[in-house]
Each structure stands twice: as C-alpha cells, then as structure tokens.
Amino acid sequence: KKERAYLVAQNGLGNEDYVEQELNTDNVSRMIINLAARSSENKTYMKLLDKENYIGSNRSRKSAELISGLLTEAGLQTRYTPNLKEKEWIKVTLNSSIMPICVIKDMTMEEVMKDKETKKMVSEAMDECMKVAKADGVDLSNKKTKYLEYLEKAGPHKTSMYVDIKNRRGTEIDWINGAIIIKAQKYK
C-alpha cells in the first residue's frame, strides 16, 4: 500500500499540526520557503530571498527528505532540517514584523524599511515576537540586526498579505500574528 505524503508551505506557526489533525495522518512535512514574487506589466517575476528553503517534519523524516531531494532536483534548492522549529520562528518573526505594517501603511517592504517611523515599528514588533520565540525554546535575540538588514534588502516587494488584502482574499494573519498571540498567552 502506498502512503500519501503531504507538504504544507503556508506561512505561520503550527500549520503542519493542523493538517495532521484534519487529515488524521502523521505523514506531513512542513516547508519554509523563501520566495517572493514581483509583478510589472502583466509579468510576474519570482525571486529567491534566500539561497535555501527548508523542509522538516514532526514525525515523517523519510518523506521530508524525499520531498526535499525532489524539489532540489527540480531547481528549488531545499534542505531537510531536523530543527524546523527554529526555521519556522525565523520566518514568522520576519513576516509578523513587517507584513501588517505594509498592509496598514500601503507600502512595499522597501518603503517600510526606509521610513524611520515604520522601521521602528518593525523593530519593536520583532522584539515582541522574539520574546515569544524565546519562551517557546528558540532564542533569536542575537540575530535581530541580521534580520533587520535582511528586510532592508527585500526591495520594492509587496508582501503576500498585502496582495491578499488588495485582491480581497483571506490572509494568513491568523497563522502568523494570531499564532504568536496564542503562544504568548500560553507563556504568560
């Protein structure tokens, strides 16, 4: 009997746990992808924001390694990581710190990071997220400067949350900022 393997690539915290529960399976892998899209004149350009993407699994290492190899073979550099929790917290820290500000201020990531007021908001949001990550066992506090520099290099990119709002689609905010709030309440 062939067993199905599932891959979750949505932003946020705990997505793979939700899929495992909903599908009643433990063969779920999680992907942390660092890809951005930019559109101009009816063309969409994809840009890797990082050289590697990551896949891990709570219970299904074999499937995660297989999927990682297939994606790398297809040209999307992807590496299996046994430390998915850290990669997940890094990505959610970056996303939660800038995405809502881009939406509320109607700005690109570049504009947010060049503006003194909004850059300060990103920095403060990052501090709050890092406190929750640390309570959850992932200490990112010594990497804040690196993460702010990373966001400064993103360029005139519109976040996925911004694009979803502009196109009147649902967003991932519950999985990103909402999940952080739930974790924070757990550690009060």
PDB file of N, CA and C in Angstrom, residues 82-182:
ATOM      1  N   PRO A  82      16.391  18.995  10.725  1.00  0.00           N
ATOM      2  CA  PRO A  82      15.758  18.410  11.906  1.00  0.00           C
ATOM      3  C   PRO A  82      15.305  19.505  12.879  1.00  0.00           C
ATOM      4  N   ASN A  83      15.774  20.736  12.656  1.00  0.00           N
ATOM      5  CA  ASN A  83      15.432  21.855  13.530  1.00  0.00           C
ATOM      6  C   ASN A  83      14.437  22.785  12.854  1.00  0.00           C
ATOM      7  N   LEU A  84      13.310  22.242  12.485  1.00  0.00           N
ATOM      8  CA  LEU A  84      12.282  23.009  11.785  1.00  0.00           C
ATOM      9  C   LEU A  84      11.738  24.142  12.651  1.00  0.00           C
ATOM     10  N   LYS A  85      11.623  23.909  13.934  1.00  0.00           N
ATOM     11  CA  LYS A  85      11.041  24.905  14.836  1.00  0.00           C
ATOM     12  C   LYS A  85      11.802  26.233  14.760  1.00  0.00           C
ATOM     13  N   GLU A  86      13.128  26.180  14.716  1.00  0.00           N
ATOM     14  CA  GLU A  86      13.916  27.417  14.616  1.00  0.00           C
ATOM     15  C   GLU A  86      13.656  28.123  13.285  1.00  0.00           C
ATOM     16  N   LYS A  87      13.654  27.364  12.190  1.00  0.00           N
ATOM     17  CA  LYS A  87      13.417  27.966  10.869  1.00  0.00           C
ATOM     18  C   LYS A  87      12.016  28.580  10.808  1.00  0.00           C
ATOM     19  N   GLU A  88      11.058  27.896  11.409  1.00  0.00           N
ATOM     20  CA  GLU A  88       9.678  28.383  11.436  1.00  0.00           C
ATOM     21  C   GLU A  88       9.596  29.709  12.214  1.00  0.00           C
ATOM     22  N   TRP A  89      10.271  29.787  13.348  1.00  0.00           N
ATOM     23  CA  TRP A  89      10.256  31.014  14.149  1.00  0.00           C
ATOM     24  C   TRP A  89      10.980  32.158  13.433  1.00  0.00           C
ATOM     25  N   ILE A  90      12.046  31.860  12.719  1.00  0.00           N
ATOM     26  CA  ILE A  90      12.746  32.912  11.961  1.00  0.00           C
ATOM     27  C   ILE A  90      11.799  33.519  10.938  1.00  0.00           C
ATOM     28  N   LYS A  91      11.161  32.659  10.170  1.00  0.00           N
ATOM     29  CA  LYS A  91      10.258  33.142   9.108  1.00  0.00           C
ATOM     30  C   LYS A  91       9.065  33.900   9.687  1.00  0.00           C
ATOM     31  N   VAL A  92       8.465  33.372  10.754  1.00  0.00           N
ATOM     32  CA  VAL A  92       7.287  34.037  11.324  1.00  0.00           C
ATOM     33  C   VAL A  92       7.696  35.355  11.988  1.00  0.00           C
ATOM     34  N   THR A  93       8.902  35.444  12.509  1.00  0.00           N
ATOM     35  CA  THR A  93       9.390  36.700  13.082  1.00  0.00           C
ATOM     36  C   THR A  93       9.509  37.760  11.998  1.00  0.00           C
ATOM     37  N   LEU A  94      10.093  37.397  10.884  1.00  0.00           N
ATOM     38  CA  LEU A  94      10.229  38.335   9.767  1.00  0.00           C
ATOM     39  C   LEU A  94       8.847  38.754   9.244  1.00  0.00           C
ATOM     40  N   ASN A  95       7.995  37.766   8.986  1.00  0.00           N
ATOM     41  CA  ASN A  95       6.672  38.062   8.423  1.00  0.00           C
ATOM     42  C   ASN A  95       5.798  38.884   9.362  1.00  0.00           C
ATOM     43  N   SER A  96       5.736  38.491  10.624  1.00  0.00           N
ATOM     44  CA  SER A  96       4.851  39.183  11.562  1.00  0.00           C
ATOM     45  C   SER A  96       5.306  40.605  11.838  1.00  0.00           C
ATOM     46  N   SER A  97       6.586  40.855  11.684  1.00  0.00           N
ATOM     47  CA  SER A  97       7.131  42.179  11.962  1.00  0.00           C
ATOM     48  C   SER A  97       6.857  43.185  10.855  1.00  0.00           C
ATOM     49  N   ILE A  98       6.751  42.714   9.627  1.00  0.00           N
ATOM     50  CA  ILE A  98       6.629  43.668   8.512  1.00  0.00           C
ATOM     51  C   ILE A  98       5.313  43.579   7.735  1.00  0.00           C
ATOM     52  N   MET A  99       4.743  42.388   7.608  1.00  0.00           N
ATOM     53  CA  MET A  99       3.555  42.239   6.756  1.00  0.00           C
ATOM     54  C   MET A  99       2.392  43.159   7.140  1.00  0.00           C
ATOM     55  N   PRO A 100       1.955  43.154   8.397  1.00  0.00           N
ATOM     56  CA  PRO A 100       0.815  44.010   8.741  1.00  0.00           C
ATOM     57  C   PRO A 100       1.103  45.501   8.524  1.00  0.00           C
ATOM     58  N   ILE A 101       2.352  45.908   8.745  1.00  0.00           N
ATOM     59  CA  ILE A 101       2.715  47.318   8.557  1.00  0.00           C
ATOM     60  C   ILE A 101       2.637  47.686   7.080  1.00  0.00           C
ATOM     61  N   CYS A 102       3.096  46.786   6.204  1.00  0.00           N
ATOM     62  CA  CYS A 102       2.983  47.025   4.757  1.00  0.00           C
ATOM     63  C   CYS A 102       1.526  47.206   4.358  1.00  0.00           C
ATOM     64  N   VAL A 103       0.644  46.397   4.930  1.00  0.00           N
ATOM     65  CA  VAL A 103      -0.783  46.475   4.597  1.00  0.00           C
ATOM     66  C   VAL A 103      -1.387  47.773   5.117  1.00  0.00           C
ATOM     67  N   ILE A 104      -1.190  48.047   6.401  1.00  0.00           N
ATOM     68  CA  ILE A 104      -1.808  49.219   7.031  1.00  0.00           C
ATOM     69  C   ILE A 104      -1.301  50.524   6.420  1.00  0.00           C
ATOM     70  N   LYS A 105      -0.032  50.578   6.109  1.00  0.00           N
ATOM     71  CA  LYS A 105       0.573  51.804   5.568  1.00  0.00           C
ATOM     72  C   LYS A 105       0.542  51.865   4.036  1.00  0.00           C
ATOM     73  N   ASP A 106       0.084  50.783   3.382  1.00  0.00           N
ATOM     74  CA  ASP A 106       0.040  50.711   1.916  1.00  0.00           C
ATOM     75  C   ASP A 106       1.428  50.984   1.327  1.00  0.00           C
ATOM     76  N   MET A 107       2.409  50.197   1.822  1.00  0.00           N
ATOM     77  CA  MET A 107       3.800  50.388   1.420  1.00  0.00           C
ATOM     78  C   MET A 107       4.444  49.058   1.019  1.00  0.00           C
ATOM     79  N   THR A 108       5.483  49.148   0.217  1.00  0.00           N
ATOM     80  CA  THR A 108       6.294  47.977  -0.077  1.00  0.00           C
ATOM     81  C   THR A 108       7.237  47.742   1.113  1.00  0.00           C
ATOM     82  N   MET A 109       7.896  46.602   1.103  1.00  0.00           N
ATOM     83  CA  MET A 109       8.866  46.325   2.168  1.00  0.00           C
ATOM     84  C   MET A 109       9.989  47.360   2.152  1.00  0.00           C
ATOM     85  N   GLU A 110      10.428  47.726   0.979  1.00  0.00           N
ATOM     86  CA  GLU A 110      11.493  48.718   0.850  1.00  0.00           C
ATOM     87  C   GLU A 110      11.065  50.059   1.452  1.00  0.00           C
ATOM     88  N   GLU A 111       9.857  50.479   1.151  1.00  0.00           N
ATOM     89  CA  GLU A 111       9.361  51.753   1.681  1.00  0.00           C
ATOM     90  C   GLU A 111       9.254  51.710   3.208  1.00  0.00           C
ATOM     91  N   VAL A 112       8.758  50.595   3.738  1.00  0.00           N
ATOM     92  CA  VAL A 112       8.645  50.450   5.189  1.00  0.00           C
ATOM     93  C   VAL A 112      10.013  50.548   5.845  1.00  0.00           C
ATOM     94  N   MET A 113      10.997  49.883   5.275  1.00  0.00           N
ATOM     95  CA  MET A 113      12.319  49.838   5.895  1.00  0.00           C
ATOM     96  C   MET A 113      13.120  51.133   5.683  1.00  0.00           C
ATOM     97  N   LYS A 114      12.735  51.968   4.730  1.00  0.00           N
ATOM     98  CA  LYS A 114      13.422  53.250   4.518  1.00  0.00           C
ATOM     99  C   LYS A 114      12.820  54.367   5.369  1.00  0.00           C
ATOM    100  N   ASP A 115      11.587  54.193   5.792  1.00  0.00           N
ATOM    101  CA  ASP A 115      10.899  55.196   6.603  1.00  0.00           C
ATOM    102  C   ASP A 115      11.255  54.984   8.073  1.00  0.00           C
ATOM    103  N   LYS A 116      11.728  56.031   8.730  1.00  0.00           N
ATOM    104  CA  LYS A 116      12.207  55.934  10.116  1.00  0.00           C
ATOM    105  C   LYS A 116      11.102  55.435  11.062  1.00  0.00           C
ATOM    106  N   GLU A 117       9.898  55.964  10.932  1.00  0.00           N
ATOM    107  CA  GLU A 117       8.793  55.600  11.823  1.00  0.00           C
ATOM    108  C   GLU A 117       8.373  54.140  11.645  1.00  0.00           C
ATOM    109  N   THR A 118       8.196  53.717  10.397  1.00  0.00           N
ATOM    110  CA  THR A 118       7.739  52.337  10.173  1.00  0.00           C
ATOM    111  C   THR A 118       8.850  51.325  10.444  1.00  0.00           C
ATOM    112  N   LYS A 119      10.093  51.699  10.198  1.00  0.00           N
ATOM    113  CA  LYS A 119      11.210  50.798  10.521  1.00  0.00           C
ATOM    114  C   LYS A 119      11.260  50.561  12.028  1.00  0.00           C
ATOM    115  N   LYS A 120      10.992  51.596  12.811  1.00  0.00           N
ATOM    116  CA  LYS A 120      10.950  51.460  14.272  1.00  0.00           C
ATOM    117  C   LYS A 120       9.812  50.523  14.675  1.00  0.00           C
ATOM    118  N   MET A 121       8.676  50.621  14.000  1.00  0.00           N
ATOM    119  CA  MET A 121       7.549  49.725  14.278  1.00  0.00           C
ATOM    120  C   MET A 121       7.932  48.269  14.004  1.00  0.00           C
ATOM    121  N   VAL A 122       8.637  48.043  12.898  1.00  0.00           N
ATOM    122  CA  VAL A 122       9.104  46.695  12.556  1.00  0.00           C
ATOM    123  C   VAL A 122      10.029  46.180  13.656  1.00  0.00           C
ATOM    124  N   SER A 123      10.956  47.018  14.074  1.00  0.00           N
ATOM    125  CA  SER A 123      11.914  46.643  15.104  1.00  0.00           C
ATOM    126  C   SER A 123      11.213  46.273  16.418  1.00  0.00           C
ATOM    127  N   GLU A 124      10.236  47.060  16.810  1.00  0.00           N
ATOM    128  CA  GLU A 124       9.508  46.796  18.056  1.00  0.00           C
ATOM    129  C   GLU A 124       8.655  45.530  17.945  1.00  0.00           C
ATOM    130  N   ALA A 125       8.031  45.328  16.789  1.00  0.00           N
ATOM    131  CA  ALA A 125       7.246  44.102  16.575  1.00  0.00           C
ATOM    132  C   ALA A 125       8.161  42.879  16.629  1.00  0.00           C
ATOM    133  N   MET A 126       9.364  43.023  16.069  1.00  0.00           N
ATOM    134  CA  MET A 126      10.337  41.941  16.085  1.00  0.00           C
ATOM    135  C   MET A 126      10.745  41.604  17.521  1.00  0.00           C
ATOM    136  N   ASP A 127      10.938  42.625  18.345  1.00  0.00           N
ATOM    137  CA  ASP A 127      11.280  42.401  19.762  1.00  0.00           C
ATOM    138  C   ASP A 127      10.201  41.557  20.447  1.00  0.00           C
ATOM    139  N   GLU A 128       8.950  41.909  20.215  1.00  0.00           N
ATOM    140  CA  GLU A 128       7.834  41.187  20.846  1.00  0.00           C
ATOM    141  C   GLU A 128       7.795  39.732  20.385  1.00  0.00           C
ATOM    142  N   CYS A 129       7.968  39.522  19.097  1.00  0.00           N
ATOM    143  CA  CYS A 129       7.951  38.161  18.557  1.00  0.00           C
ATOM    144  C   CYS A 129       9.114  37.339  19.115  1.00  0.00           C
ATOM    145  N   MET A 130      10.262  37.943  19.208  1.00  0.00           N
ATOM    146  CA  MET A 130      11.444  37.233  19.715  1.00  0.00           C
ATOM    147  C   MET A 130      11.273  36.818  21.179  1.00  0.00           C
ATOM    148  N   LYS A 131      10.541  37.617  21.954  1.00  0.00           N
ATOM    149  CA  LYS A 131      10.261  37.240  23.344  1.00  0.00           C
ATOM    150  C   LYS A 131       9.419  35.966  23.391  1.00  0.00           C
ATOM    151  N   VAL A 132       8.439  35.880  22.516  1.00  0.00           N
ATOM    152  CA  VAL A 132       7.572  34.694  22.481  1.00  0.00           C
ATOM    153  C   VAL A 132       8.370  33.489  21.974  1.00  0.00           C
ATOM    154  N   ALA A 133       9.183  33.697  20.939  1.00  0.00           N
ATOM    155  CA  ALA A 133      10.014  32.614  20.417  1.00  0.00           C
ATOM    156  C   ALA A 133      10.926  32.059  21.518  1.00  0.00           C
ATOM    157  N   LYS A 134      11.525  32.961  22.296  1.00  0.00           N
ATOM    158  CA  LYS A 134      12.419  32.530  23.372  1.00  0.00           C
ATOM    159  C   LYS A 134      11.656  31.709  24.413  1.00  0.00           C
ATOM    160  N   ALA A 135      10.448  32.142  24.757  1.00  0.00           N
ATOM    161  CA  ALA A 135       9.632  31.384  25.705  1.00  0.00           C
ATOM    162  C   ALA A 135       9.282  30.006  25.144  1.00  0.00           C
ATOM    163  N   ASP A 136       9.224  29.915  23.811  1.00  0.00           N
ATOM    164  CA  ASP A 136       8.906  28.653  23.141  1.00  0.00           C
ATOM    165  C   ASP A 136      10.162  27.814  22.871  1.00  0.00           C
ATOM    166  N   GLY A 137      11.307  28.285  23.363  1.00  0.00           N
ATOM    167  CA  GLY A 137      12.531  27.492  23.250  1.00  0.00           C
ATOM    168  C   GLY A 137      13.447  27.857  22.103  1.00  0.00           C
ATOM    169  N   VAL A 138      13.187  28.968  21.414  1.00  0.00           N
ATOM    170  CA  VAL A 138      14.018  29.381  20.283  1.00  0.00           C
ATOM    171  C   VAL A 138      14.523  30.807  20.544  1.00  0.00           C
ATOM    172  N   ASP A 139      15.796  30.939  20.830  1.00  0.00           N
ATOM    173  CA  ASP A 139      16.374  32.251  21.146  1.00  0.00           C
ATOM    174  C   ASP A 139      16.941  32.887  19.879  1.00  0.00           C
ATOM    175  N   LEU A 140      16.276  33.934  19.416  1.00  0.00           N
ATOM    176  CA  LEU A 140      16.703  34.645  18.208  1.00  0.00           C
ATOM    177  C   LEU A 140      17.253  36.032  18.529  1.00  0.00           C
ATOM    178  N   SER A 141      17.342  36.370  19.813  1.00  0.00           N
ATOM    179  CA  SER A 141      17.661  37.736  20.225  1.00  0.00           C
ATOM    180  C   SER A 141      18.994  38.260  19.692  1.00  0.00           C
ATOM    181  N   ASN A 142      19.958  37.403  19.475  1.00  0.00           N
ATOM    182  CA  ASN A 142      21.252  37.874  18.977  1.00  0.00           C
ATOM    183  C   ASN A 142      21.273  38.030  17.452  1.00  0.00           C
ATOM    184  N   LYS A 143      20.134  37.805  16.803  1.00  0.00           N
ATOM    185  CA  LYS A 143      20.090  37.883  15.336  1.00  0.00           C
ATOM    186  C   LYS A 143      19.247  39.050  14.824  1.00  0.00           C
ATOM    187  N   LYS A 144      18.794  39.915  15.710  1.00  0.00           N
ATOM    188  CA  LYS A 144      17.890  40.987  15.302  1.00  0.00           C
ATOM    189  C   LYS A 144      18.500  41.892  14.226  1.00  0.00           C
ATOM    190  N   THR A 145      19.745  42.321  14.411  1.00  0.00           N
ATOM    191  CA  THR A 145      20.398  43.194  13.429  1.00  0.00           C
ATOM    192  C   THR A 145      20.442  42.519  12.061  1.00  0.00           C
ATOM    193  N   LYS A 146      20.782  41.250  12.042  1.00  0.00           N
ATOM    194  CA  LYS A 146      20.833  40.469  10.802  1.00  0.00           C
ATOM    195  C   LYS A 146      19.460  40.439  10.126  1.00  0.00           C
ATOM    196  N   TYR A 147      18.398  40.249  10.903  1.00  0.00           N
ATOM    197  CA  TYR A 147      17.053  40.172  10.338  1.00  0.00           C
ATOM    198  C   TYR A 147      16.582  41.524   9.800  1.00  0.00           C
ATOM    199  N   LEU A 148      16.914  42.600  10.505  1.00  0.00           N
ATOM    200  CA  LEU A 148      16.551  43.931  10.009  1.00  0.00           C
ATOM    201  C   LEU A 148      17.290  44.238   8.705  1.00  0.00           C
ATOM    202  N   GLU A 149      18.553  43.861   8.633  1.00  0.00           N
ATOM    203  CA  GLU A 149      19.326  44.056   7.397  1.00  0.00           C
ATOM    204  C   GLU A 149      18.734  43.229   6.255  1.00  0.00           C
ATOM    205  N   TYR A 150      18.305  42.025   6.560  1.00  0.00           N
ATOM    206  CA  TYR A 150      17.670  41.156   5.564  1.00  0.00           C
ATOM    207  C   TYR A 150      16.417  41.827   4.999  1.00  0.00           C
ATOM    208  N   LEU A 151      15.584  42.374   5.882  1.00  0.00           N
ATOM    209  CA  LEU A 151      14.359  43.046   5.433  1.00  0.00           C
ATOM    210  C   LEU A 151      14.676  44.307   4.628  1.00  0.00           C
ATOM    211  N   GLU A 152      15.747  44.996   4.975  1.00  0.00           N
ATOM    212  CA  GLU A 152      16.146  46.195   4.231  1.00  0.00           C
ATOM    213  C   GLU A 152      16.524  45.870   2.789  1.00  0.00           C
ATOM    214  N   LYS A 153      16.989  44.651   2.548  1.00  0.00           N
ATOM    215  CA  LYS A 153      17.418  44.245   1.208  1.00  0.00           C
ATOM    216  C   LYS A 153      16.286  43.672   0.353  1.00  0.00           C
ATOM    217  N   ALA A 154      15.091  43.568   0.906  1.00  0.00           N
ATOM    218  CA  ALA A 154      13.980  42.924   0.190  1.00  0.00           C
ATOM    219  C   ALA A 154      13.558  43.679  -1.062  1.00  0.00           C
ATOM    220  N   GLY A 155      13.785  44.958  -1.108  1.00  0.00           N
ATOM    221  CA  GLY A 155      13.456  45.739  -2.292  1.00  0.00           C
ATOM    222  C   GLY A 155      11.979  46.107  -2.354  1.00  0.00           C
ATOM    223  N   PRO A 156      11.518  46.511  -3.535  1.00  0.00           N
ATOM    224  CA  PRO A 156      10.142  47.008  -3.683  1.00  0.00           C
ATOM    225  C   PRO A 156       9.111  45.870  -3.749  1.00  0.00           C
ATOM    226  N   HIS A 157       9.206  44.982  -2.806  1.00  0.00           N
ATOM    227  CA  HIS A 157       8.367  43.779  -2.758  1.00  0.00           C
ATOM    228  C   HIS A 157       7.094  44.047  -1.973  1.00  0.00           C
ATOM    229  N   LYS A 158       5.962  43.626  -2.526  1.00  0.00           N
ATOM    230  CA  LYS A 158       4.683  43.682  -1.812  1.00  0.00           C
ATOM    231  C   LYS A 158       4.504  42.325  -1.147  1.00  0.00           C
ATOM    232  N   THR A 159       4.219  42.317   0.130  1.00  0.00           N
ATOM    233  CA  THR A 159       4.085  41.057   0.854  1.00  0.00           C
ATOM    234  C   THR A 159       2.845  40.293   0.389  1.00  0.00           C
ATOM    235  N   SER A 160       2.846  38.990   0.647  1.00  0.00           N
ATOM    236  CA  SER A 160       1.685  38.172   0.266  1.00  0.00           C
ATOM    237  C   SER A 160       0.428  38.645   0.984  1.00  0.00           C
ATOM    238  N   MET A 161       0.548  39.111   2.209  1.00  0.00           N
ATOM    239  CA  MET A 161      -0.601  39.621   2.948  1.00  0.00           C
ATOM    240  C   MET A 161      -1.158  40.878   2.265  1.00  0.00           C
ATOM    241  N   TYR A 162      -0.269  41.744   1.812  1.00  0.00           N
ATOM    242  CA  TYR A 162      -0.666  42.951   1.096  1.00  0.00           C
ATOM    243  C   TYR A 162      -1.440  42.581  -0.179  1.00  0.00           C
ATOM    244  N   VAL A 163      -0.892  41.646  -0.942  1.00  0.00           N
ATOM    245  CA  VAL A 163      -1.531  41.215  -2.188  1.00  0.00           C
ATOM    246  C   VAL A 163      -2.894  40.572  -1.902  1.00  0.00           C
ATOM    247  N   ASP A 164      -2.967  39.754  -0.851  1.00  0.00           N
ATOM    248  CA  ASP A 164      -4.250  39.129  -0.492  1.00  0.00           C
ATOM    249  C   ASP A 164      -5.298  40.178  -0.140  1.00  0.00           C
ATOM    250  N   ILE A 165      -4.935  41.165   0.646  1.00  0.00           N
ATOM    251  CA  ILE A 165      -5.879  42.233   1.025  1.00  0.00           C
ATOM    252  C   ILE A 165      -6.327  43.008  -0.217  1.00  0.00           C
ATOM    253  N   LYS A 166      -5.389  43.386  -1.056  1.00  0.00           N
ATOM    254  CA  LYS A 166      -5.726  44.158  -2.265  1.00  0.00           C
ATOM    255  C   LYS A 166      -6.633  43.366  -3.207  1.00  0.00           C
ATOM    256  N   ASN A 167      -6.496  42.037  -3.202  1.00  0.00           N
ATOM    257  CA  ASN A 167      -7.327  41.185  -4.063  1.00  0.00           C
ATOM    258  C   ASN A 167      -8.536  40.604  -3.331  1.00  0.00           C
ATOM    259  N   ARG A 168      -8.810  41.138  -2.135  1.00  0.00           N
ATOM    260  CA  ARG A 168      -9.974  40.744  -1.332  1.00  0.00           C
ATOM    261  C   ARG A 168     -10.026  39.238  -1.055  1.00  0.00           C
ATOM    262  N   ARG A 169      -8.844  38.678  -0.759  1.00  0.00           N
ATOM    263  CA  ARG A 169      -8.740  37.265  -0.382  1.00  0.00           C
ATOM    264  C   ARG A 169      -8.443  37.170   1.105  1.00  0.00           C
ATOM    265  N   GLY A 170      -8.668  36.003   1.654  1.00  0.00           N
ATOM    266  CA  GLY A 170      -8.283  35.754   3.035  1.00  0.00           C
ATOM    267  C   GLY A 170      -6.777  35.833   3.176  1.00  0.00           C
ATOM    268  N   THR A 171      -6.321  36.157   4.370  1.00  0.00           N
ATOM    269  CA  THR A 171      -4.884  36.277   4.616  1.00  0.00           C
ATOM    270  C   THR A 171      -4.419  35.181   5.575  1.00  0.00           C
ATOM    271  N   GLU A 172      -3.129  35.147   5.792  1.00  0.00           N
ATOM    272  CA  GLU A 172      -2.515  34.197   6.723  1.00  0.00           C
ATOM    273  C   GLU A 172      -2.313  34.808   8.112  1.00  0.00           C
ATOM    274  N   ILE A 173      -2.940  35.932   8.386  1.00  0.00           N
ATOM    275  CA  ILE A 173      -2.669  36.646   9.639  1.00  0.00           C
ATOM    276  C   ILE A 173      -2.959  35.797  10.874  1.00  0.00           C
ATOM    277  N   ASP A 174      -3.973  34.941  10.813  1.00  0.00           N
ATOM    278  CA  ASP A 174      -4.251  34.077  11.968  1.00  0.00           C
ATOM    279  C   ASP A 174      -3.111  33.091  12.212  1.00  0.00           C
ATOM    280  N   TRP A 175      -2.467  32.640  11.154  1.00  0.00           N
ATOM    281  CA  TRP A 175      -1.376  31.682  11.265  1.00  0.00           C
ATOM    282  C   TRP A 175      -0.052  32.362  11.607  1.00  0.00           C
ATOM    283  N   ILE A 176       0.020  33.664  11.354  1.00  0.00           N
ATOM    284  CA  ILE A 176       1.262  34.400  11.626  1.00  0.00           C
ATOM    285  C   ILE A 176       1.113  35.150  12.950  1.00  0.00           C
ATOM    286  N   ASN A 177       0.528  36.323  12.928  1.00  0.00           N
ATOM    287  CA  ASN A 177       0.405  37.127  14.143  1.00  0.00           C
ATOM    288  C   ASN A 177      -0.535  36.493  15.163  1.00  0.00           C
ATOM    289  N   GLY A 178      -1.630  35.914  14.703  1.00  0.00           N
ATOM    290  CA  GLY A 178      -2.571  35.266  15.615  1.00  0.00           C
ATOM    291  C   GLY A 178      -1.944  34.112  16.370  1.00  0.00           C
ATOM    292  N   ALA A 179      -1.144  33.307  15.674  1.00  0.00           N
ATOM    293  CA  ALA A 179      -0.479  32.161  16.313  1.00  0.00           C
ATOM    294  C   ALA A 179       0.541  32.623  17.352  1.00  0.00           C
ATOM    295  N   ILE A 180       1.188  33.756  17.088  1.00  0.00           N
ATOM    296  CA  ILE A 180       2.150  34.299  18.059  1.00  0.00           C
ATOM    297  C   ILE A 180       1.405  34.737  19.321  1.00  0.00           C
ATOM    298  N   ILE A 181       0.264  35.369  19.152  1.00  0.00           N
ATOM    299  CA  ILE A 181      -0.535  35.811  20.308  1.00  0.00           C
ATOM    300  C   ILE A 181      -0.976  34.610  21.137  1.00  0.00           C
ATOM    301  N   ILE A 182      -1.418  33.552  20.481  1.00  0.00           N
ATOM    302  CA  ILE A 182      -1.826  32.338  21.203  1.00  0.00           C
ATOM    303  C   ILE A 182      -0.655  31.749  21.981  1.00  0.00           C
TER     304      ILE A 182
END
